[in-house]
């Protein structure tokens, strides 16, 4: 009996040991898990890839990026970009941390696909190569967005564990750039991406998008020969062209038009963005959380191509919006400008001081600068919930033309032919007079400045100005001192009567790089900090 009991105990122990030796990674039979997802789900790869697209960027990020520059201002003090714009941000800044978090979450999604795609047996070789190319291009875009802000960054090329994330060091900036360009070059040379997609797949990464992102990396690095070659390659392909209407570029009816190279896709009801209320005037139910600055308004040329302070420009301060670059009216709402409604009617806005109910100072919902945003106005937006399905354009053909012109200007090869194919074509589309379109007689430095000015006007409120300011190293010139709103005449003896919106400060020894978020450094002692933070 004693033997029997001992035997039972021993056998029971063996049974328990054997039971404990069953693979803990055995998948449950009643649900899908990480262990079965990649092998059993034939849609695993495309589902994960589609998730990568939802993390590409957002309308919020694009528009609020303008408020870090001399184009716009936000009166929202905490969760957006006001503190970056005025130079008061710290290592605990919530917006800086949100960019870090969202970009690394997106990189993780890309790495999940790249790490596991070999397990998906249902893919054809062509599908597999294309998905890899799409994921690597999206990942490269996120790394580009990170290093252009933070400099050296952690560079995970695979899904990492929590423990690994708490020990990973920053990869030197030069290595990050080298890795990004190597990935994108591999994608391009693999020829795995199509020039375009059918209607059901519109919005996916194309060959043109991969080349455009690589061109942007070279642009930020000032590698002008490579910028010129890549952009010329895109131009020569004739895959894209300027959309006939500048204002129409940003309307729902024209989404995915011939000028769009890469955009963030939204869809009615199922995936919408809620940025409309952030920039609309009270008349349309908005609260103008972000608004254009007088500095942006003043930067637009006259239709004859001359600056407003240039001799014989024809500028009349009493009628400041007459004969101006038509892109101003398509981008900024000023007194007398209007929004076109879905029924074809026009709602004209009065921004003047105290005017009911959109005028400067009339209520806390009014613009803090006296101007409102017009670009990306969606007259199809669902006013009951304040959401819109309007896509956010990340890269378009005009940007390619401007990068090509800038490369030529820097290389000293911007001649009349290049001008006519780039700046001339863009200004012609915008509606300049013949005088404004003609190739100017100018020095190399003057041509560089002309191209820079053109970038600002063409791409205003599209989230690119801050990056341009940083790579041109002009931040200490344009992000210091008071920024302004419309003219009220209230300030006498200073600022020519324009309202003071905000005092800004840019420290060139510190602000060209954002701080590594302190909360990340608290978790990972191997993350060192950028200088002077």
Tab-separated table of N, CA, C and O in Angstrom, residues 6-7 55 67 101 122 162 185 236 273 326 332 334 344 365 372 376 388 395-396 400 460 469 510 519 533:
chain	number	residue	atom	x	y	z
A	6	UNK	N	3.266	5.572	-2.702
A	6	UNK	CA	4.459	6.236	-3.211
A	6	UNK	C	4.459	6.231	-4.742
A	6	UNK	O	4.797	7.213	-5.376
A	7	UNK	N	4.006	5.058	-5.293
A	7	UNK	CA	3.997	4.937	-6.742
A	7	UNK	C	3.033	5.957	-7.367
A	7	UNK	O	3.352	6.598	-8.366
A	55	UNK	N	-0.816	54.742	-39.950
A	55	UNK	CA	0.113	55.419	-39.039
A	55	UNK	C	1.068	56.361	-39.772
A	55	UNK	O	1.989	56.906	-39.168
A	67	UNK	N	2.650	75.761	-37.246
A	67	UNK	CA	2.690	76.672	-36.100
A	67	UNK	C	4.049	76.657	-35.402
A	67	UNK	O	4.283	77.437	-34.476
A	101	UNK	N	6.632	58.861	-29.825
A	101	UNK	CA	5.824	57.653	-29.590
A	101	UNK	C	5.151	57.162	-30.869
A	101	UNK	O	5.179	55.964	-31.182
A	122	UNK	N	0.488	32.268	-48.409
A	122	UNK	CA	-0.502	32.515	-49.459
A	122	UNK	C	-0.076	33.584	-50.457
A	122	UNK	O	-0.752	33.807	-51.456
A	162	UNK	N	10.469	44.739	-24.777
A	162	UNK	CA	10.499	45.869	-23.841
A	162	UNK	C	11.884	45.998	-23.226
A	162	UNK	O	12.430	47.101	-23.102
A	185	UNK	N	17.156	52.859	-51.671
A	185	UNK	CA	17.841	52.506	-52.920
A	185	UNK	C	17.566	51.047	-53.281
A	185	UNK	O	17.321	50.711	-54.449
A	236	UNK	N	10.996	63.196	-65.704
A	236	UNK	CA	11.116	62.557	-67.019
A	236	UNK	C	10.130	61.404	-67.186
A	236	UNK	O	9.690	61.111	-68.297
A	273	UNK	N	-10.841	62.622	-40.202
A	273	UNK	CA	-10.022	63.477	-39.341
A	273	UNK	C	-10.873	64.640	-38.854
A	273	UNK	O	-11.792	65.074	-39.538
A	326	UNK	N	-2.246	84.584	-56.480
A	326	UNK	CA	-3.564	83.977	-56.187
A	326	UNK	C	-3.514	82.839	-55.170
A	326	UNK	O	-4.545	82.468	-54.607
A	332	UNK	N	-5.250	81.455	-47.414
A	332	UNK	CA	-5.536	82.246	-46.213
A	332	UNK	C	-6.865	82.982	-46.378
A	332	UNK	O	-7.141	83.567	-47.429
A	334	UNK	N	-8.820	86.181	-45.374
A	334	UNK	CA	-8.680	87.548	-44.866
A	334	UNK	C	-10.010	88.253	-45.128
A	334	UNK	O	-10.906	87.688	-45.792
A	344	UNK	N	-22.666	75.613	-53.510
A	344	UNK	CA	-22.133	76.575	-54.463
A	344	UNK	C	-22.137	78.008	-53.970
A	344	UNK	O	-21.551	78.888	-54.618
A	365	UNK	N	-13.266	82.283	-29.633
A	365	UNK	CA	-13.235	81.344	-30.752
A	365	UNK	C	-12.661	81.969	-32.023
A	365	UNK	O	-12.431	81.261	-33.012
A	372	UNK	N	-7.685	83.346	-41.069
A	372	UNK	CA	-8.120	81.955	-40.932
A	372	UNK	C	-7.494	81.127	-42.060
A	372	UNK	O	-7.049	81.665	-43.073
A	376	UNK	N	-7.349	73.246	-47.483
A	376	UNK	CA	-7.881	72.049	-46.833
A	376	UNK	C	-9.278	72.257	-46.246
A	376	UNK	O	-9.768	71.435	-45.476
A	388	UNK	N	-14.031	65.152	-41.235
A	388	UNK	CA	-13.866	65.250	-42.683
A	388	UNK	C	-13.118	64.024	-43.184
A	388	UNK	O	-12.290	63.450	-42.481
A	395	UNK	N	3.194	64.374	-50.233
A	395	UNK	CA	4.153	64.733	-51.289
A	395	UNK	C	3.369	64.928	-52.589
A	395	UNK	O	2.541	64.086	-52.955
A	396	UNK	N	3.633	66.039	-53.256
A	396	UNK	CA	2.994	66.243	-54.560
A	396	UNK	C	4.023	66.723	-55.573
A	396	UNK	O	5.139	67.141	-55.216
A	400	UNK	N	8.308	68.227	-56.115
A	400	UNK	CA	9.397	67.657	-56.916
A	400	UNK	C	10.014	68.741	-57.803
A	400	UNK	O	11.251	68.861	-57.903
A	460	UNK	N	2.667	76.440	-48.510
A	460	UNK	CA	2.213	76.970	-47.216
A	460	UNK	C	1.069	76.134	-46.650
A	460	UNK	O	0.192	75.667	-47.376
A	469	UNK	N	13.087	75.624	-42.835
A	469	UNK	CA	13.786	76.595	-41.978
A	469	UNK	C	14.980	75.941	-41.288
A	469	UNK	O	16.065	76.525	-41.198
A	510	UNK	N	20.792	75.227	-29.405
A	510	UNK	CA	19.965	74.222	-28.738
A	510	UNK	C	18.803	73.719	-29.597
A	510	UNK	O	18.553	72.509	-29.685
A	519	UNK	N	10.888	61.191	-20.494
A	519	UNK	CA	10.252	59.946	-20.061
A	519	UNK	C	10.912	58.737	-20.709
A	519	UNK	O	10.928	57.645	-20.131
A	533	UNK	N	20.331	70.558	-23.700
A	533	UNK	CA	19.003	70.265	-23.175
A	533	UNK	C	19.135	69.681	-21.779
A	533	UNK	O	20.073	68.976	-21.485
